[in-house]
């Protein structure tokens, strides 16, 4: 939070500097409003800052000031007010009104993230990520955008398109999301109730994953797939192996009891 506040404060200082260079274009009242908005941000009174910035925009300031204020409003909603969806229209203003590629890329990345993570508007997320993927020369986060397009298609239930993307990533061992693509392929098969295929992909994932929390999570999913596929002994053994590390062991104990009862019932 401290780092984010410093970054926002730095952006506001740039805004004040621009105003100082262009003071002949503004009334003293407008300058004072902008300084007051900065003060609200310094005091972490973000709602008051938003209200004042909105009033400043209604006064139709110059394009450069309007651009800076739209970006500040977007960042405040995105970072500090936990109202990320409200930030969308301000980032969109930057995309539509600013020619600087850096500003456009930063804003498009936020638009894509908000649509994917918060608004759950996956078609719009795909649209933003694909615009970013079309930038030439290729942006350094290209592989990340490609992964998120695949995940967006997965969330939309368009599994064939998602498979194409994850298979392409799997074919590139140097891709930074190579390991994660196995997990995504497993999830597709899991949701399609192809339990054996899901388990196969997850075991390939486990050969490559090193994060303990992810290993635990995926082993739980493997056990779930076995249980769904009526492979009760295999499911029981994996659930049991997770007892020392699983964050909620009561869930495992409930699963183990259920599996034990089902296995006993089978033998009757």
C-alpha positions as YAML, in Angstrom:
chain: A
units: angstrom
residues:
- id: 1
  name: UNK
  ca: [0.00, 0.00, 0.00]
- id: 2
  name: UNK
  ca: [2.80, 2.41, 0.87]
- id: 3
  name: UNK
  ca: [4.47, 1.78, -2.49]
- id: 4
  name: UNK
  ca: [1.18, 2.35, -4.32]
- id: 5
  name: UNK
  ca: [0.56, 5.61, -2.46]
- id: 6
  name: UNK
  ca: [4.01, 6.85, -3.38]
- id: 7
  name: UNK
  ca: [3.38, 6.00, -7.03]
- id: 8
  name: UNK
  ca: [0.05, 7.81, -7.08]
- id: 9
  name: UNK
  ca: [1.59, 10.79, -5.27]
- id: 10
  name: UNK
  ca: [4.36, 10.88, -7.87]
- id: 11
  name: UNK
  ca: [1.78, 10.92, -10.67]
- id: 12
  name: UNK
  ca: [-0.02, 13.78, -9.01]
- id: 13
  name: UNK
  ca: [3.20, 15.75, -8.70]
- id: 14
  name: UNK
  ca: [3.66, 15.37, -12.45]
- id: 15
  name: UNK
  ca: [0.14, 16.69, -12.90]
- id: 16
  name: UNK
  ca: [0.88, 19.73, -10.72]
- id: 17
  name: UNK
  ca: [4.10, 20.33, -12.65]
- id: 18
  name: UNK
  ca: [2.18, 20.34, -15.94]
- id: 19
  name: UNK
  ca: [-0.30, 22.77, -14.48]
- id: 20
  name: UNK
  ca: [2.54, 25.03, -13.43]
- id: 21
  name: UNK
  ca: [3.91, 25.09, -16.97]
- id: 22
  name: UNK
  ca: [0.47, 25.79, -18.39]
- id: 23
  name: UNK
  ca: [-0.90, 28.15, -15.76]
- id: 24
  name: UNK
  ca: [-2.00, 30.70, -18.30]
- id: 25
  name: UNK
  ca: [-4.63, 28.25, -19.54]
- id: 26
  name: UNK
  ca: [-6.45, 27.84, -16.23]
- id: 27
  name: UNK
  ca: [-8.26, 29.91, -13.67]
- id: 28
  name: UNK
  ca: [-6.79, 30.05, -10.21]
- id: 29
  name: UNK
  ca: [-9.93, 28.23, -9.05]
- id: 30
  name: UNK
  ca: [-9.19, 25.24, -11.25]
- id: 31
  name: UNK
  ca: [-5.62, 25.10, -10.02]
- id: 32
  name: UNK
  ca: [-6.85, 25.25, -6.45]
- id: 33
  name: UNK
  ca: [-9.31, 22.43, -7.05]
- id: 34
  name: UNK
  ca: [-6.55, 20.21, -8.40]
- id: 35
  name: UNK
  ca: [-4.31, 21.01, -5.44]
- id: 36
  name: UNK
  ca: [-7.21, 20.22, -3.09]
- id: 37
  name: UNK
  ca: [-7.77, 16.89, -4.84]
- id: 38
  name: UNK
  ca: [-4.10, 16.06, -4.36]
- id: 39
  name: UNK
  ca: [-4.43, 16.89, -0.68]
- id: 40
  name: UNK
  ca: [-7.37, 14.50, -0.34]
- id: 41
  name: UNK
  ca: [-5.25, 11.76, -1.90]
- id: 42
  name: UNK
  ca: [-2.35, 12.53, 0.45]
- id: 43
  name: UNK
  ca: [-4.77, 12.16, 3.37]
- id: 44
  name: UNK
  ca: [-6.18, 8.92, 1.86]
- id: 45
  name: UNK
  ca: [-9.61, 10.53, 1.56]
- id: 46
  name: UNK
  ca: [-10.10, 8.92, -1.82]
- id: 47
  name: UNK
  ca: [-13.87, 9.37, -2.08]
- id: 48
  name: UNK
  ca: [-13.48, 13.12, -1.62]
- id: 49
  name: UNK
  ca: [-10.71, 13.17, -4.21]
- id: 50
  name: UNK
  ca: [-12.95, 11.36, -6.68]
- id: 51
  name: UNK
  ca: [-15.81, 13.81, -6.13]
- id: 52
  name: UNK
  ca: [-13.54, 16.80, -6.69]
- id: 53
  name: UNK
  ca: [-11.88, 15.31, -9.77]
- id: 54
  name: UNK
  ca: [-15.31, 14.66, -11.27]
- id: 55
  name: UNK
  ca: [-16.28, 18.29, -10.70]
- id: 56
  name: UNK
  ca: [-13.06, 19.41, -12.36]
- id: 57
  name: UNK
  ca: [-13.85, 17.28, -15.43]
- id: 58
  name: UNK
  ca: [-17.25, 18.96, -15.72]
- id: 59
  name: UNK
  ca: [-15.42, 22.30, -16.14]
- id: 60
  name: UNK
  ca: [-13.99, 20.89, -19.40]
- id: 61
  name: UNK
  ca: [-10.27, 21.51, -18.80]
- id: 62
  name: UNK
  ca: [-7.70, 21.06, -21.56]
- id: 63
  name: UNK
  ca: [-7.13, 17.59, -23.01]
- id: 64
  name: UNK
  ca: [-3.83, 17.06, -21.20]
- id: 65
  name: UNK
  ca: [-5.40, 17.81, -17.81]
- id: 66
  name: UNK
  ca: [-8.50, 15.79, -18.64]
- id: 67
  name: UNK
  ca: [-6.26, 12.86, -19.55]
- id: 68
  name: UNK
  ca: [-4.27, 13.03, -16.33]
- id: 69
  name: UNK
  ca: [-7.41, 13.26, -14.22]
- id: 70
  name: UNK
  ca: [-9.05, 10.32, -15.98]
- id: 71
  name: UNK
  ca: [-5.96, 8.23, -15.30]
- id: 72
  name: UNK
  ca: [-5.89, 9.30, -11.63]
- id: 73
  name: UNK
  ca: [-9.57, 8.42, -11.23]
- id: 74
  name: UNK
  ca: [-8.98, 5.03, -12.83]
- id: 75
  name: UNK
  ca: [-6.07, 4.31, -10.49]
- id: 76
  name: UNK
  ca: [-7.99, 5.42, -7.40]
- id: 77
  name: UNK
  ca: [-10.95, 3.16, -8.21]
- id: 78
  name: UNK
  ca: [-8.65, 0.28, -9.19]
- id: 79
  name: UNK
  ca: [-6.14, 0.45, -6.34]
- id: 80
  name: UNK
  ca: [-7.74, 2.13, -3.37]
- id: 81
  name: UNK
  ca: [-11.55, 2.08, -3.44]
- id: 82
  name: UNK
  ca: [-11.84, -1.59, -4.44]
- id: 83
  name: UNK
  ca: [-14.33, -0.60, -7.15]
- id: 84
  name: UNK
  ca: [-12.36, -1.85, -10.11]
- id: 85
  name: UNK
  ca: [-15.27, -2.02, -12.53]
- id: 86
  name: UNK
  ca: [-15.86, 1.72, -12.09]
- id: 87
  name: UNK
  ca: [-12.30, 2.30, -13.31]
- id: 88
  name: UNK
  ca: [-13.09, 0.85, -16.74]
- id: 89
  name: UNK
  ca: [-14.54, 3.97, -18.35]
- id: 90
  name: UNK
  ca: [-11.58, 6.08, -17.23]
- id: 91
  name: UNK
  ca: [-9.01, 3.63, -18.63]
- id: 92
  name: UNK
  ca: [-11.09, 3.46, -21.82]
- id: 93
  name: UNK
  ca: [-10.87, 7.25, -22.10]
- id: 94
  name: UNK
  ca: [-7.07, 6.94, -22.11]
- id: 95
  name: UNK
  ca: [-7.17, 4.28, -24.84]
- id: 96
  name: UNK
  ca: [-9.45, 6.38, -27.03]
- id: 97
  name: UNK
  ca: [-7.89, 9.81, -26.49]
- id: 98
  name: UNK
  ca: [-4.16, 9.35, -25.92]
- id: 99
  name: UNK
  ca: [-1.74, 8.54, -28.73]
- id: 100
  name: UNK
  ca: [1.15, 7.60, -26.44]
- id: 101
  name: UNK
  ca: [1.62, 3.78, -26.81]
- id: 102
  name: UNK
  ca: [2.84, 3.42, -23.21]
- id: 103
  name: UNK
  ca: [-0.34, 4.96, -21.80]
- id: 104
  name: UNK
  ca: [-2.47, 2.85, -24.14]
- id: 105
  name: UNK
  ca: [-0.74, -0.40, -23.19]
- id: 106
  name: UNK
  ca: [-0.95, 0.29, -19.45]
- id: 107
  name: UNK
  ca: [-4.63, 1.16, -19.74]
- id: 108
  name: UNK
  ca: [-5.46, -1.84, -21.95]
- id: 109
  name: UNK
  ca: [-3.75, -4.17, -19.49]
- id: 110
  name: UNK
  ca: [-5.93, -2.79, -16.70]
- id: 111
  name: UNK
  ca: [-9.06, -3.04, -18.85]
- id: 112
  name: UNK
  ca: [-8.28, -6.68, -19.64]
- id: 113
  name: UNK
  ca: [-7.54, -7.52, -16.00]
- id: 114
  name: UNK
  ca: [-10.68, -5.82, -14.69]
- id: 115
  name: UNK
  ca: [-12.90, -7.55, -17.24]
- id: 116
  name: UNK
  ca: [-11.32, -10.94, -16.50]
- id: 117
  name: UNK
  ca: [-10.93, -10.78, -12.73]
- id: 118
  name: UNK
  ca: [-13.66, -8.47, -11.48]
- id: 119
  name: UNK
  ca: [-16.37, -7.91, -14.11]
- id: 120
  name: UNK
  ca: [-16.16, -11.51, -15.38]
- id: 121
  name: UNK
  ca: [-16.81, -10.08, -18.83]
- id: 122
  name: UNK
  ca: [-14.68, -12.61, -20.67]
- id: 123
  name: UNK
  ca: [-15.50, -11.51, -24.26]
- id: 124
  name: UNK
  ca: [-14.28, -8.01, -23.41]
- id: 125
  name: UNK
  ca: [-11.21, -9.45, -21.68]
- id: 126
  name: UNK
  ca: [-10.39, -11.45, -24.83]
- id: 127
  name: UNK
  ca: [-10.85, -8.34, -26.96]
- id: 128
  name: UNK
  ca: [-8.42, -6.30, -24.84]
- id: 129
  name: UNK
  ca: [-5.82, -9.09, -24.62]
- id: 130
  name: UNK
  ca: [-5.95, -9.65, -28.38]
- id: 131
  name: UNK
  ca: [-5.36, -5.95, -29.05]
- id: 132
  name: UNK
  ca: [-2.31, -6.17, -26.80]
- id: 133
  name: UNK
  ca: [-1.12, -9.29, -28.64]
- id: 134
  name: UNK
  ca: [-1.34, -7.43, -31.96]
- id: 135
  name: UNK
  ca: [1.05, -4.68, -30.86]
- id: 136
  name: UNK
  ca: [4.28, -4.61, -32.86]
- id: 137
  name: UNK
  ca: [6.98, -5.17, -31.83]
- id: 138
  name: UNK
  ca: [5.64, -7.92, -29.56]
- id: 139
  name: UNK
  ca: [5.17, -6.79, -25.96]
- id: 140
  name: UNK
  ca: [7.10, -8.57, -23.20]
- id: 141
  name: UNK
  ca: [3.84, -9.83, -21.62]
- id: 142
  name: UNK
  ca: [2.63, -11.45, -24.85]
- id: 143
  name: UNK
  ca: [2.75, -14.98, -23.41]
- id: 144
  name: UNK
  ca: [0.69, -13.86, -20.41]
- id: 145
  name: UNK
  ca: [-1.96, -12.31, -22.66]
- id: 146
  name: UNK
  ca: [-2.13, -15.55, -24.67]
- id: 147
  name: UNK
  ca: [-2.63, -17.59, -21.48]
- id: 148
  name: UNK
  ca: [-5.41, -15.27, -20.31]
- id: 149
  name: UNK
  ca: [-7.19, -15.56, -23.66]
- id: 150
  name: UNK
  ca: [-7.15, -19.33, -23.18]
- id: 151
  name: UNK
  ca: [-8.45, -19.00, -19.63]
- id: 152
  name: UNK
  ca: [-11.18, -16.62, -20.84]
- id: 153
  name: UNK
  ca: [-12.36, -19.15, -23.43]
- id: 154
  name: UNK
  ca: [-12.35, -21.78, -20.66]
- id: 155
  name: UNK
  ca: [-14.54, -19.57, -18.46]
- id: 156
  name: UNK
  ca: [-16.92, -19.10, -21.39]
- id: 157
  name: UNK
  ca: [-17.16, -22.88, -21.81]
- id: 158
  name: UNK
  ca: [-15.52, -22.70, -25.24]
- id: 159
  name: UNK
  ca: [-13.29, -25.65, -24.50]
- id: 160
  name: UNK
  ca: [-12.15, -26.35, -28.06]
- id: 161
  name: UNK
  ca: [-10.68, -22.86, -28.41]
- id: 162
  name: UNK
  ca: [-9.15, -23.10, -24.95]
- id: 163
  name: UNK
  ca: [-7.60, -26.48, -25.80]
- id: 164
  name: UNK
  ca: [-5.99, -25.04, -28.95]
- id: 165
  name: UNK
  ca: [-4.29, -22.33, -26.92]
- id: 166
  name: UNK
  ca: [-3.11, -24.54, -24.05]
- id: 167
  name: UNK
  ca: [-1.85, -27.20, -26.45]
- id: 168
  name: UNK
  ca: [0.14, -24.54, -28.27]
- id: 169
  name: UNK
  ca: [1.69, -23.43, -24.96]
- id: 170
  name: UNK
  ca: [2.50, -27.05, -24.05]
- id: 171
  name: UNK
  ca: [4.34, -27.37, -27.36]
- id: 172
  name: UNK
  ca: [6.68, -24.55, -26.23]
- id: 173
  name: UNK
  ca: [8.73, -25.78, -23.22]
- id: 174
  name: UNK
  ca: [10.41, -22.37, -22.92]
- id: 175
  name: UNK
  ca: [7.07, -20.61, -22.55]
- id: 176
  name: UNK
  ca: [6.81, -19.23, -18.98]
- id: 177
  name: UNK
  ca: [3.28, -20.69, -18.72]
- id: 178
  name: UNK
  ca: [4.24, -24.13, -20.04]
- id: 179
  name: UNK
  ca: [3.60, -25.82, -16.67]
- id: 180
  name: UNK
  ca: [0.34, -23.99, -16.02]
- id: 181
  name: UNK
  ca: [-0.98, -25.10, -19.41]
- id: 182
  name: UNK
  ca: [-1.02, -28.71, -18.18]
- id: 183
  name: UNK
  ca: [-3.15, -27.64, -15.23]
- id: 184
  name: UNK
  ca: [-5.54, -25.78, -17.53]
- id: 185
  name: UNK
  ca: [-5.85, -28.79, -19.84]
- id: 186
  name: UNK
  ca: [-6.62, -30.96, -16.81]
- id: 187
  name: UNK
  ca: [-9.34, -28.55, -15.71]
- id: 188
  name: UNK
  ca: [-10.95, -28.69, -19.15]
- id: 189
  name: UNK
  ca: [-11.07, -32.50, -19.00]
- id: 190
  name: UNK
  ca: [-12.29, -32.40, -15.40]
- id: 191
  name: UNK
  ca: [-15.21, -30.11, -16.26]
- id: 192
  name: UNK
  ca: [-16.02, -32.37, -19.20]
- id: 193
  name: UNK
  ca: [-16.02, -35.37, -16.82]
- id: 194
  name: UNK
  ca: [-13.14, -37.00, -18.64]
- id: 195
  name: UNK
  ca: [-11.70, -38.08, -15.31]
- id: 196
  name: UNK
  ca: [-8.87, -40.30, -16.55]
- id: 197
  name: UNK
  ca: [-7.63, -37.68, -19.00]
- id: 198
  name: UNK
  ca: [-7.79, -34.99, -16.32]
- id: 199
  name: UNK
  ca: [-5.70, -37.11, -13.97]
- id: 200
  name: UNK
  ca: [-3.20, -37.78, -16.75]
- id: 201
  name: UNK
  ca: [-2.66, -34.05, -17.33]
- id: 202
  name: UNK
  ca: [-2.42, -33.34, -13.62]
- id: 203
  name: UNK
  ca: [0.28, -35.94, -13.14]
- id: 204
  name: UNK
  ca: [2.21, -34.29, -15.97]
- id: 205
  name: UNK
  ca: [1.71, -30.98, -14.18]
- id: 206
  name: UNK
  ca: [3.00, -32.41, -10.88]
- id: 207
  name: UNK
  ca: [6.19, -33.60, -12.59]
- id: 208
  name: UNK
  ca: [7.01, -29.95, -13.29]
- id: 209
  name: UNK
  ca: [5.41, -27.91, -10.50]
- id: 210
  name: UNK
  ca: [7.54, -26.90, -7.51]
- id: 211
  name: UNK
  ca: [5.15, -24.74, -5.47]
- id: 212
  name: UNK
  ca: [3.96, -26.73, -2.45]
- id: 213
  name: UNK
  ca: [0.59, -25.01, -2.20]
- id: 214
  name: UNK
  ca: [-0.19, -25.73, -5.84]
- id: 215
  name: UNK
  ca: [0.94, -29.35, -5.50]
- id: 216
  name: UNK
  ca: [-1.43, -29.81, -2.56]
- id: 217
  name: UNK
  ca: [-4.29, -28.17, -4.43]
- id: 218
  name: UNK
  ca: [-3.81, -30.33, -7.52]
- id: 219
  name: UNK
  ca: [-3.48, -33.55, -5.53]
- id: 220
  name: UNK
  ca: [-6.83, -32.75, -3.95]
- id: 221
  name: UNK
  ca: [-8.32, -32.32, -7.43]
- id: 222
  name: UNK
  ca: [-6.81, -35.63, -8.54]
- id: 223
  name: UNK
  ca: [-8.43, -37.34, -5.56]
- id: 224
  name: UNK
  ca: [-11.70, -35.64, -6.46]
- id: 225
  name: UNK
  ca: [-11.41, -36.94, -10.03]
- id: 226
  name: UNK
  ca: [-10.73, -40.47, -8.76]
- id: 227
  name: UNK
  ca: [-13.72, -40.23, -6.43]
- id: 228
  name: UNK
  ca: [-15.96, -39.01, -9.26]
- id: 229
  name: UNK
  ca: [-14.71, -41.93, -11.38]
- id: 230
  name: UNK
  ca: [-15.57, -44.43, -8.62]
- id: 231
  name: UNK
  ca: [-11.88, -45.21, -8.03]
- id: 232
  name: UNK
  ca: [-12.46, -45.05, -4.30]
- id: 233
  name: UNK
  ca: [-9.24, -46.69, -3.11]
- id: 234
  name: UNK
  ca: [-7.06, -44.33, -5.15]
- id: 235
  name: UNK
  ca: [-9.07, -41.32, -3.95]
- id: 236
  name: UNK
  ca: [-8.83, -42.47, -0.32]
- id: 237
  name: UNK
  ca: [-5.05, -42.88, -0.51]
- id: 238
  name: UNK
  ca: [-4.47, -39.39, -1.92]
- id: 239
  name: UNK
  ca: [-6.83, -37.68, 0.52]
- id: 240
  name: UNK
  ca: [-5.10, -39.51, 3.37]
- id: 241
  name: UNK
  ca: [-1.64, -38.44, 2.14]
- id: 242
  name: UNK
  ca: [-2.73, -34.80, 2.21]
- id: 243
  name: UNK
  ca: [-3.73, -34.74, 5.90]
- id: 244
  name: UNK
  ca: [-0.38, -33.29, 7.11]
- id: 245
  name: UNK
  ca: [-0.38, -30.41, 4.62]
- id: 246
  name: UNK
  ca: [-3.97, -29.60, 3.63]
- id: 247
  name: UNK
  ca: [-5.12, -26.25, 5.11]
- id: 248
  name: UNK
  ca: [-8.54, -27.61, 6.14]
- id: 249
  name: UNK
  ca: [-8.03, -31.19, 7.37]
- id: 250
  name: UNK
  ca: [-11.67, -31.44, 8.50]
- id: 251
  name: UNK
  ca: [-12.71, -31.41, 4.86]
- id: 252
  name: UNK
  ca: [-10.36, -34.32, 4.20]
- id: 253
  name: UNK
  ca: [-11.63, -36.27, 7.21]
- id: 254
  name: UNK
  ca: [-15.19, -35.87, 5.96]
- id: 255
  name: UNK
  ca: [-14.14, -37.11, 2.51]
- id: 256
  name: UNK
  ca: [-12.24, -40.04, 4.02]
- id: 257
  name: UNK
  ca: [-15.22, -41.08, 6.12]
- id: 258
  name: UNK
  ca: [-17.53, -40.87, 3.12]
- id: 259
  name: UNK
  ca: [-15.15, -42.96, 1.01]
- id: 260
  name: UNK
  ca: [-14.72, -45.52, 3.78]
- id: 261
  name: UNK
  ca: [-18.48, -45.89, 4.15]
- id: 262
  name: UNK
  ca: [-18.91, -46.29, 0.39]
- id: 263
  name: UNK
  ca: [-16.17, -48.94, 0.22]
- id: 264
  name: UNK
  ca: [-17.75, -50.87, 3.10]
- id: 265
  name: UNK
  ca: [-21.15, -50.68, 1.41]
- id: 266
  name: UNK
  ca: [-19.66, -52.11, -1.78]
- id: 267
  name: UNK
  ca: [-18.43, -55.18, 0.06]
- id: 268
  name: UNK
  ca: [-21.81, -56.01, 1.52]
...
